[in-house]
Coordinates of C-alpha atoms and ligand atoms in Angstrom, one line a residue:
X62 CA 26.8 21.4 -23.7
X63 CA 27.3 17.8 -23.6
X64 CA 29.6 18.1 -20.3
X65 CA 27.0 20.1 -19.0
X66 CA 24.7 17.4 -19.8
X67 CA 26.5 14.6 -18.5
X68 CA 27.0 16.9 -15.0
X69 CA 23.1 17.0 -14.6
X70 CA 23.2 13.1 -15.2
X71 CA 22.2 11.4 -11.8
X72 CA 24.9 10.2 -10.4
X73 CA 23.5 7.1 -10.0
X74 CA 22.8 6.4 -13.6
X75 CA 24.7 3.4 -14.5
X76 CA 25.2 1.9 -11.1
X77 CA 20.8 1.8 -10.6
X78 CA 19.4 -2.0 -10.6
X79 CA 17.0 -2.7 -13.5
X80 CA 13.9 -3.2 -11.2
X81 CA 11.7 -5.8 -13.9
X82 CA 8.1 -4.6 -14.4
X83 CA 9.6 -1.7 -12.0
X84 CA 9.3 -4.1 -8.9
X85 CA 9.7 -1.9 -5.8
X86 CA 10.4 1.5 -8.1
X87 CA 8.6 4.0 -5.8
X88 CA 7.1 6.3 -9.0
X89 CA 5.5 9.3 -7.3
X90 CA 3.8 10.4 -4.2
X91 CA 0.6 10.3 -2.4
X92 CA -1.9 10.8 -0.4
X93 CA -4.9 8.4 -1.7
X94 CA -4.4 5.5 -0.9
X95 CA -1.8 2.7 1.3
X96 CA -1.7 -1.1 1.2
X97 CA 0.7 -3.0 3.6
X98 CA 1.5 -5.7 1.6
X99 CA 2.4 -7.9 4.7
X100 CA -0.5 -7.4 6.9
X101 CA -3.0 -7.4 3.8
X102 CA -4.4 -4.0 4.7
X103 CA -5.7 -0.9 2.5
X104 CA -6.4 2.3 3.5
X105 CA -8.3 5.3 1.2
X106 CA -7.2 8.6 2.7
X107 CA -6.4 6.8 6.0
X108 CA -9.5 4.7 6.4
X109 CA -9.4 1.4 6.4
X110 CA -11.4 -0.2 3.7
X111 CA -12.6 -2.9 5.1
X112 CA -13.6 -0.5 8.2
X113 CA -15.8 1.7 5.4
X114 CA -16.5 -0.7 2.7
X115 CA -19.7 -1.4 3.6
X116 CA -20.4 2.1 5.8
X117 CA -19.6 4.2 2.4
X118 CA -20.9 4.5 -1.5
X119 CA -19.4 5.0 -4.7
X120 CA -20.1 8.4 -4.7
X121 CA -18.7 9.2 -0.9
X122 CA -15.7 7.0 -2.5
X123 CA -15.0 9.0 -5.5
X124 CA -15.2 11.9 -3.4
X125 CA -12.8 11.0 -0.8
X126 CA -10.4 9.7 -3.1
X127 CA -10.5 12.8 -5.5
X128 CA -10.8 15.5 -2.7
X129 CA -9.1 13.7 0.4
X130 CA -11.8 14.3 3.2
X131 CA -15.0 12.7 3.9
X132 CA -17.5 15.0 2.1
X133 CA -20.5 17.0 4.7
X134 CA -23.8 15.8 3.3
X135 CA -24.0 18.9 1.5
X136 CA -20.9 18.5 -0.3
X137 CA -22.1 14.9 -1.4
X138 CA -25.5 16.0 -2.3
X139 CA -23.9 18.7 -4.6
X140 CA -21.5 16.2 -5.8
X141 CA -24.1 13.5 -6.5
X142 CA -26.1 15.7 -8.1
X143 CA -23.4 17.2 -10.6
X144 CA -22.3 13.0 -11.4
X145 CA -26.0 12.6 -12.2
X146 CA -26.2 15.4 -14.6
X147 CA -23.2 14.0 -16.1
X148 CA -24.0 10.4 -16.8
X149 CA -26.0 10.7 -20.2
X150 CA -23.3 10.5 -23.5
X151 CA -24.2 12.1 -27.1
X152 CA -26.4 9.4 -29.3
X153 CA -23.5 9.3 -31.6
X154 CA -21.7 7.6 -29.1
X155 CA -24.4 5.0 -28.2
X156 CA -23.8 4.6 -32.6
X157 CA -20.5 4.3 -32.7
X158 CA -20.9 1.4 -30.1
X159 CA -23.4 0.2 -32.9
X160 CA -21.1 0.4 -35.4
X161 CA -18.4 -1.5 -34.1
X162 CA -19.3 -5.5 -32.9
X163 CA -20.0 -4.6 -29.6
X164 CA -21.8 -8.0 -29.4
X165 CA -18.5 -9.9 -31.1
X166 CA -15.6 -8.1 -30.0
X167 CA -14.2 -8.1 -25.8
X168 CA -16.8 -5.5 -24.1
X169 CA -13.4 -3.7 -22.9
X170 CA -12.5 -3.0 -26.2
X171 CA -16.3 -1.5 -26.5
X172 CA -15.6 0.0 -23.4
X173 CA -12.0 2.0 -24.8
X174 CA -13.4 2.9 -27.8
X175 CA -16.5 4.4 -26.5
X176 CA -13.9 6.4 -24.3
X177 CA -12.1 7.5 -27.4
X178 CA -15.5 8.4 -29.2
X179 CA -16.5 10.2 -26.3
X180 CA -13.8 12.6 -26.4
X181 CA -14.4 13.7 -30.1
X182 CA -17.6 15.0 -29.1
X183 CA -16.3 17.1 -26.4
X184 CA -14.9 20.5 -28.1
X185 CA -13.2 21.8 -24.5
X186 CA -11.3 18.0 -24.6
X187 CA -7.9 19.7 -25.3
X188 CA -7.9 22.3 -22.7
X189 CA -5.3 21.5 -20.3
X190 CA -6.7 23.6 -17.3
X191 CA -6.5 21.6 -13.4
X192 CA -10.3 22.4 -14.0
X193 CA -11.0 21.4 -17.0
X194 CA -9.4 18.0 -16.5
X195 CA -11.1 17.7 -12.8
X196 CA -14.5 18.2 -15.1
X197 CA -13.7 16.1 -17.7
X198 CA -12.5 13.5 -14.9
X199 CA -16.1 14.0 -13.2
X200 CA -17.5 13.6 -16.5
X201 CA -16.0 10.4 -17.2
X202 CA -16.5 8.8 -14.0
X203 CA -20.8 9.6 -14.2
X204 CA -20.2 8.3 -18.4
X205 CA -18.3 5.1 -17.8
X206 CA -21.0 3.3 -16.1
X207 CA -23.4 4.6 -19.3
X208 CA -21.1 3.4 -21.5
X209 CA -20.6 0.0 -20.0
X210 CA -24.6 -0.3 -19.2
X211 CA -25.0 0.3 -23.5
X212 CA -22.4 -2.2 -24.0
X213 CA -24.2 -5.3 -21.8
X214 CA -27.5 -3.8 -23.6
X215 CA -26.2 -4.3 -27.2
X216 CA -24.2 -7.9 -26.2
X217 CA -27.9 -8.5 -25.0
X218 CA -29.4 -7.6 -28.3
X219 CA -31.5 -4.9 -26.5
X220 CA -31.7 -1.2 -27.0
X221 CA -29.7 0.8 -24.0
X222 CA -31.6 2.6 -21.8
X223 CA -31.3 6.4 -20.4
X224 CA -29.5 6.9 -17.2
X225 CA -32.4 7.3 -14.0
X226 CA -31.6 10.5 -12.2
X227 CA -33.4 8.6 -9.1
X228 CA -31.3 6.4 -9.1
X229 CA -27.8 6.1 -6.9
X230 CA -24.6 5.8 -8.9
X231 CA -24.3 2.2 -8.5
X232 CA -28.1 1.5 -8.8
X233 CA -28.1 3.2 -11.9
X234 CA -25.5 1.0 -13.0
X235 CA -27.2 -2.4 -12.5
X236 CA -30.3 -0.7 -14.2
X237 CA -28.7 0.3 -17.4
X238 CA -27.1 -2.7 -17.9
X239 CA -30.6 -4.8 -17.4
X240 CA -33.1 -2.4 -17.8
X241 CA -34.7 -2.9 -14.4
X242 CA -34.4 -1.5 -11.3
X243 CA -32.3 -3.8 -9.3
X244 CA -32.9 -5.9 -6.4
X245 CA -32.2 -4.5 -3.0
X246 CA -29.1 -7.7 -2.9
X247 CA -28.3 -6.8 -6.7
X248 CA -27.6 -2.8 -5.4
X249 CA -26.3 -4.1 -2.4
X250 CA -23.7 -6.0 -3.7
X251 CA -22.8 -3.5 -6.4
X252 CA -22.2 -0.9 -4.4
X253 CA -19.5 -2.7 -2.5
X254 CA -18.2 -3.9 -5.4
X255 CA -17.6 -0.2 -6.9
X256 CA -16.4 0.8 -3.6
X257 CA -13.6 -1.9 -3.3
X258 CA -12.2 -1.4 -6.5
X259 CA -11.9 2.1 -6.4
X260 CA -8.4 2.4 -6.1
X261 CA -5.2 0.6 -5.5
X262 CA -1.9 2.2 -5.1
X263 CA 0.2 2.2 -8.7
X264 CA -1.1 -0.7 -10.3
X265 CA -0.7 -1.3 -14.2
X266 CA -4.0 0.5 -15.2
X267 CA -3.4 3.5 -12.6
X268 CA 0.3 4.1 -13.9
X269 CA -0.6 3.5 -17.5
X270 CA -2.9 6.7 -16.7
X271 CA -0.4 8.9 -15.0
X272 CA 2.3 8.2 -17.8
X273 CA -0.1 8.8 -20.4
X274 CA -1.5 12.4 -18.7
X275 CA 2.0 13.0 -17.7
X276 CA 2.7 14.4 -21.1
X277 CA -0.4 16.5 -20.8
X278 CA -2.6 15.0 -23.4
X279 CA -6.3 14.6 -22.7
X280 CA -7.9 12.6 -20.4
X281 CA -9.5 10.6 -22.6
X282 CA -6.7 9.2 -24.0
X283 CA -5.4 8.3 -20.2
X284 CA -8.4 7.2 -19.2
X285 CA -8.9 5.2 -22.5
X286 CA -5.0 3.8 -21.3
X287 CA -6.0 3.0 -17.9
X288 CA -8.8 0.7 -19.6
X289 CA -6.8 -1.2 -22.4
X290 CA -4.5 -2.2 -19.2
X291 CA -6.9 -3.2 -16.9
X292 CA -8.2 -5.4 -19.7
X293 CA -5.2 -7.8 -19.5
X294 CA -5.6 -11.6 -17.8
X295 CA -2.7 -10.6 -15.3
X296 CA -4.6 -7.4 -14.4
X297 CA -8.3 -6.8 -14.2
X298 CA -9.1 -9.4 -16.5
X299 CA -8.2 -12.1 -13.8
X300 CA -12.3 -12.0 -12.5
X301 CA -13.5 -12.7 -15.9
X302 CA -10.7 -16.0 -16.2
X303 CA -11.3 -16.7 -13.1
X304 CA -14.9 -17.6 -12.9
X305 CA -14.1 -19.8 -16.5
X306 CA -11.8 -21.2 -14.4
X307 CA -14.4 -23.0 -12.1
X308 CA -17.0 -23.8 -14.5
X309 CA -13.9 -25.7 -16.2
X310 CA -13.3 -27.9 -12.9
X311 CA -17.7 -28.0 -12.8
X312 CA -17.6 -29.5 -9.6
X313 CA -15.9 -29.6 -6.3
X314 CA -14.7 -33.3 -6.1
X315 CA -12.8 -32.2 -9.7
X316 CA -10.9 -29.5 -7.7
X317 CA -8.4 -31.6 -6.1
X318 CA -7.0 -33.4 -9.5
X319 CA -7.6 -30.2 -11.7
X320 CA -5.2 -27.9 -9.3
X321 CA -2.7 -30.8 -8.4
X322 CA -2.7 -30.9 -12.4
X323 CA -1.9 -26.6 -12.6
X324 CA 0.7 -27.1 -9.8
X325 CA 2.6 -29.5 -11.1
X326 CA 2.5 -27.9 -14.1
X327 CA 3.1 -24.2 -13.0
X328 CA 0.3 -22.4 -13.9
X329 CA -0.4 -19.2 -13.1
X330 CA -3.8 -19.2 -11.3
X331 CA -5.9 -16.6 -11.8
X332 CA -7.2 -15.1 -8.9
X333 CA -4.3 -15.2 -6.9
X334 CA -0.8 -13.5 -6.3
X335 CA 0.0 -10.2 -6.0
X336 CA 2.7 -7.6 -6.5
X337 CA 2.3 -6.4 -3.7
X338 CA 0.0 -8.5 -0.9
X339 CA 2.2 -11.3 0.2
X340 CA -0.9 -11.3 2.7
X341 CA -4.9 -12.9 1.8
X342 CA -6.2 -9.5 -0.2
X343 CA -8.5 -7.7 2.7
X344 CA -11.1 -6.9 -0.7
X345 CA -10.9 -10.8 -0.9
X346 CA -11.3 -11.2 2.2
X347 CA -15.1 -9.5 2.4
X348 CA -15.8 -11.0 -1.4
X349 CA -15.4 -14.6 -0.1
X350 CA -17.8 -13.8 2.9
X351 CA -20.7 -12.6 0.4
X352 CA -20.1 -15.4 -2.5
X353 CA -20.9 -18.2 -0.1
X354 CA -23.9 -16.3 0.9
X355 CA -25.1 -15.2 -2.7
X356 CA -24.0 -18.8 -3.7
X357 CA -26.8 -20.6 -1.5
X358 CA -29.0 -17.8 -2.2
X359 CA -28.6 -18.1 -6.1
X360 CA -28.9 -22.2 -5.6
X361 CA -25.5 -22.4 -6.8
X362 CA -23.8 -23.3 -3.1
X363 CA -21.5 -26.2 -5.8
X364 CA -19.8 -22.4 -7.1
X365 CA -18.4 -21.4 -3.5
X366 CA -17.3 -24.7 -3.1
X367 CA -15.1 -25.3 -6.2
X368 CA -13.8 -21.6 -5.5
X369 CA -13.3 -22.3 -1.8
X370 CA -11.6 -25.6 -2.6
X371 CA -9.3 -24.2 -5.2
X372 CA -8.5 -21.5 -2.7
X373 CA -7.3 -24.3 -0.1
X374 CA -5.1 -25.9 -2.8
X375 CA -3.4 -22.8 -3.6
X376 CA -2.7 -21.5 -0.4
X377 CA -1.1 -25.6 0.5
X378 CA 0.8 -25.1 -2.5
X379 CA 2.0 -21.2 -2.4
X380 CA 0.9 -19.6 0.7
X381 CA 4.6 -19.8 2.3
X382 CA 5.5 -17.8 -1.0
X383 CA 2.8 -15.5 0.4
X384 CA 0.6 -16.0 -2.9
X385 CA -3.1 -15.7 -1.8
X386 CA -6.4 -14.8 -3.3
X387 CA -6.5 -11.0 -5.3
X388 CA -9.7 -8.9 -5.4
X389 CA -9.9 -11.0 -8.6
X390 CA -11.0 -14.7 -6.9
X391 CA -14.3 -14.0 -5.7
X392 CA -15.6 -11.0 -6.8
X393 CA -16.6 -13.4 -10.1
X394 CA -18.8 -15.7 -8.4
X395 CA -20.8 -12.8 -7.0
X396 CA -21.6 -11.2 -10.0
X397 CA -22.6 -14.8 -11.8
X398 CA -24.7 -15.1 -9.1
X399 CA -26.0 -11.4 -9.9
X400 CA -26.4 -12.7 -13.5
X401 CA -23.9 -11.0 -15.1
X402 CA -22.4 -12.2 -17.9
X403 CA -19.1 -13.0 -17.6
X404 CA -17.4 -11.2 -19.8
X405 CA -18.4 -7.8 -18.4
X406 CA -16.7 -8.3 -15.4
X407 CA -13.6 -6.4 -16.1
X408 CA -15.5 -3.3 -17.5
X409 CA -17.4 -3.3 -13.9
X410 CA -14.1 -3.2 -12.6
X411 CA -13.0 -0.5 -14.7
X412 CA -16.5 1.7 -13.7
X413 CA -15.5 1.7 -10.3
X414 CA -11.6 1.9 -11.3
X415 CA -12.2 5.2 -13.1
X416 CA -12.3 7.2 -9.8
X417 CA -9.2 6.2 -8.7
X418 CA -7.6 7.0 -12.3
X419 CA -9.2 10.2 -12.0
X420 CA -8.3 10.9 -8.4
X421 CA -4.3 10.1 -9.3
X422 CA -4.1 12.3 -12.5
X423 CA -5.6 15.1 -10.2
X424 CA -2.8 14.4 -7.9
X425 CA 0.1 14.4 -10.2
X426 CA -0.9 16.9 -12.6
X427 CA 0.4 20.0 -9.8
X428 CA 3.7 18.2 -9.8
X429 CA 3.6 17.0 -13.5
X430 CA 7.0 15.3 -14.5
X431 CA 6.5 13.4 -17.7
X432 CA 7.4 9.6 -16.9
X433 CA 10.8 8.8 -19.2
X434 CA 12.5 5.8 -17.5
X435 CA 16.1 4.8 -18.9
X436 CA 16.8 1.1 -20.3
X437 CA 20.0 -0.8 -19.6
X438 CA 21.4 -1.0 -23.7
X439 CA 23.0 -4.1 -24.2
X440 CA 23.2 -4.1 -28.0
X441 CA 26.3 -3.2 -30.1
X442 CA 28.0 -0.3 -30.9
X443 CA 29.9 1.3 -33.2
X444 CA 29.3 -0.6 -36.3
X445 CA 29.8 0.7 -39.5
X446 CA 26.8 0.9 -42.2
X447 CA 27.5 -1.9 -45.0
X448 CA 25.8 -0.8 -48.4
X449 CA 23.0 -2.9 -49.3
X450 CA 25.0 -4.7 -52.1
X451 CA 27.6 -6.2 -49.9
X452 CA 25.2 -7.4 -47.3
Ligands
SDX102 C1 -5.2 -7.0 -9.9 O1 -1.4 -4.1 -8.7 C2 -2.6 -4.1 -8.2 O2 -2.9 -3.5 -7.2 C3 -3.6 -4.9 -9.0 C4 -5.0 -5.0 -8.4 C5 -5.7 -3.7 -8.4 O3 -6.7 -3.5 -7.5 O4 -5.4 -2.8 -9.2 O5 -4.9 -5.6 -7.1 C6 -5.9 -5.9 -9.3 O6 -4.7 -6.9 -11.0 C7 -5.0 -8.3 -9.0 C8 -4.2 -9.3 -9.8 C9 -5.0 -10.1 -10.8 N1 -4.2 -11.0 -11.6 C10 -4.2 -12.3 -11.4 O7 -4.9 -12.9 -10.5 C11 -3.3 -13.1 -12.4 C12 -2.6 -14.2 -11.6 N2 -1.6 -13.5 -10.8 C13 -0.2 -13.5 -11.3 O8 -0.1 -13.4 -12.7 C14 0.7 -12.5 -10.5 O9 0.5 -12.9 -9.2 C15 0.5 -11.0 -10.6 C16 0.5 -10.6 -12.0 C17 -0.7 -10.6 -9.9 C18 1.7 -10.4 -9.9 O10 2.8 -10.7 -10.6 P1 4.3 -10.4 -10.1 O11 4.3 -9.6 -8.9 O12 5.1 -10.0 -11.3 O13 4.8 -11.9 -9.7 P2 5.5 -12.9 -10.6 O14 4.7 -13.2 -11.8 O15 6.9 -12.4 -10.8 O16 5.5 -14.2 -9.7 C19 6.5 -14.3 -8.6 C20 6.5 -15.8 -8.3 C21 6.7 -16.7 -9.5 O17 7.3 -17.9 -9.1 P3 8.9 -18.1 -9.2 O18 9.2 -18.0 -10.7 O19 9.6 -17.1 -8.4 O20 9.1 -19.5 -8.7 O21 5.2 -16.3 -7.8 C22 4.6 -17.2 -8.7 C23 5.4 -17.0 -10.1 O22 5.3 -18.2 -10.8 N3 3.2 -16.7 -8.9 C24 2.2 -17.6 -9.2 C25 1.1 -16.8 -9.2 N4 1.4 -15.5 -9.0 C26 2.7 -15.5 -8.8 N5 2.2 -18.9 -9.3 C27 1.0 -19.5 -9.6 N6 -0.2 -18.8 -9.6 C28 -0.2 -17.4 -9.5 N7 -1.3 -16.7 -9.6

């Protein structure tokens, strides 16, 4: 058994390089989504984002991601419609967020947990059918944004409101987070936002969803995965340390000495670098157009200016080791200018994020392998066990 074992070994084993944080580990196939690191491009089922970002919606997005073709208007209308029937969540959910200190603790950690509570609640959450967990998936992309509107509500202090079935996915959004129907800039902006950070190849949060699924679990515990990943400062989290970042320099003639001061001392900046852009992020790239616009519309031109600045010292310092902004860098100042609080940043990430978690478990479920990478040992061997009284 053991030879027949050590046959089916891969012949490479032993010789493979250990690849840290799986750098350049190619860890499945697909057919969602492509980013050429060196040109700074992304593509979503072969468009070019920053062709459809602001053409498309969140819902035309989740579609196209999940089902791989631009949807006919009936298909969308039927899809909207089934995302708007899912949004509301049981009230014991909108309790459980009561329970804990939502207003105390990080709103991502609201965010999981009302994940996890969710899935108690749903008595078909075990069923491991491809439909079942394309529901559930649907399910949890209309719920997420409910979930993270309650969240801002109870941070707030205020009651959370019901989902408005008038309302588009991303409008929605901005109004159960404030409780009013948003401005046309406020939607605007949103949107694009949802649609940008839809999905992104195998980053941290999307793998720490496919390993998770991979051992077919439920999705609520992948999902609730891709979100405590996402959380992290060298993740999602970067917008959120980001935009503390700038209000710490406080003005742009500060820039110069607070960045020479990070350089020299190698700080990571948030905001910047990327596994895999060695190229200015193209999502970036269409953020920093619409900060210094809702900047000098907000009265807050000073905020484009420190970011802009910072951005110039960077580049000086790094660009040649082709470190340039993330989708992290800007997308901050535009929602502060929005007037949203800070530290909900990363959970709007993770509402438009879902789809793309979604979309890749759908994908890799068909072919399911469950993820089991090998470690290089490099402890002892064959030691011999010394009784406790002769230690
Ligand atoms: C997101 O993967 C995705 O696609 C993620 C994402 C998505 O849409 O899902 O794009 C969203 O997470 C964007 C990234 C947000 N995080 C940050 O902005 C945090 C700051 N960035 C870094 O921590 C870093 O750039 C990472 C985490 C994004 C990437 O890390 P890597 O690929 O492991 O790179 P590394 O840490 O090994 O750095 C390589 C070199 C090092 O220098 P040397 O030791 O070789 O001399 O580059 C330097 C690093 O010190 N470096 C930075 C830097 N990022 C890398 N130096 C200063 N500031 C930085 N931000």
């Amino acid at each position: 058994m053991a030879q027949k074992a050590a046959e089916k070994a891969p012949a490479f084993f032993g010789q493979q390089e250990y690849a840290k944080g799986l750098d350049g580990v190619i860890a499945c196939e697909t057919h969602i989504n492509y980013i050429d690191g060196a040109a700074g491009k992304m593509i979503y089922r072969g468009y070019d984002v920053e062709e459809i970002g602001e053409q498309t919606n969140y819902e035309e997005t989740a579609y196209l991601l999940i089902y791989g073709k631009l949807p006919t208007q009936s298909e969308l209308d039927d899809f909207t419609a089934k995302l708007i029937s899912y949004r509301s969540v049981p009230p014991e959910v909108i309790q459980v967020l009561k329970i804990i200190p939502t207003a105390k603790t990080h709103p991502m950690s609201a965010l999981r947990t009302g994940v996890s509570a969710l899935g108690t609640f749903n008595p078909d959450a075990e069923e491991q059918s491809v439909e079942n967990y394309e529901d559930i998936g649907l399910q949890l992309i209309a719920k997420l944004a409910t979930i993270a509107g309650a969240v801002q509500r109870i941070r707030a202090g205020k009651e959370p409101v019901e989902p408005d079935p008038s309302l588009d996915h991303s409008a929605n959004f901005c109004y159960m987070m404030t409780g009013e129907k948003p401005s046309e800039v406020f939607e605007k902006m949103m949107g694009l936002s949802l649609v940008l950070h839809a999905d992104h190849g195998v980053n941290a949060s999307t793998f720490s969803s496919m390993v998770v699924i991979s051992s077919l679990t439920d999705m609520y515990s992948a999902i609730a995965a891709g979100i405590g990943s996402l959380k992290g400062p060298l993740h999602g989290g970067a917008n959120e340390q980001v935009l503390y970042m700038l209000n710490e320099i406080g003005s742009a003639d500060k820039a110069d000495e607070y960045m020479d001061n990070a350089i020299k001392n190698k700080v990571k900046i948030m905001g910047f670098g990327h596994r895999v852009y060695k190229a200015y992020d193209p999502r970036a790239r269409i953020f920093a157009l619409h900060s210094k616009e809702l900047c000098e519309a907000a009265g807050k031109p000073e905020l484009y200016e420190i970011a802009k600045r910072v951005e110039e010292k960077v580049i000086d310092a790094y660009g040649a080791k082709g470190i340039f902004p993330n989708v992290d860098f800007y997308s901050g100042t535009i929602y502060h200018c929005l007037g949203i609080e800070t530290a909900m940043f990363t959970p709007l990430f993770a509402v438009s994020r879902v789809a793309g978690w979604v979309a890749r478990i759908l994908e890799y479920l068909p072919q399911n392998r469950i993820f089991r990478p090998r470690a290089v040992y490099l402890g002892e061997k064959d030691l011999q066990y010394v009784p406790i009284d002769q230690r």
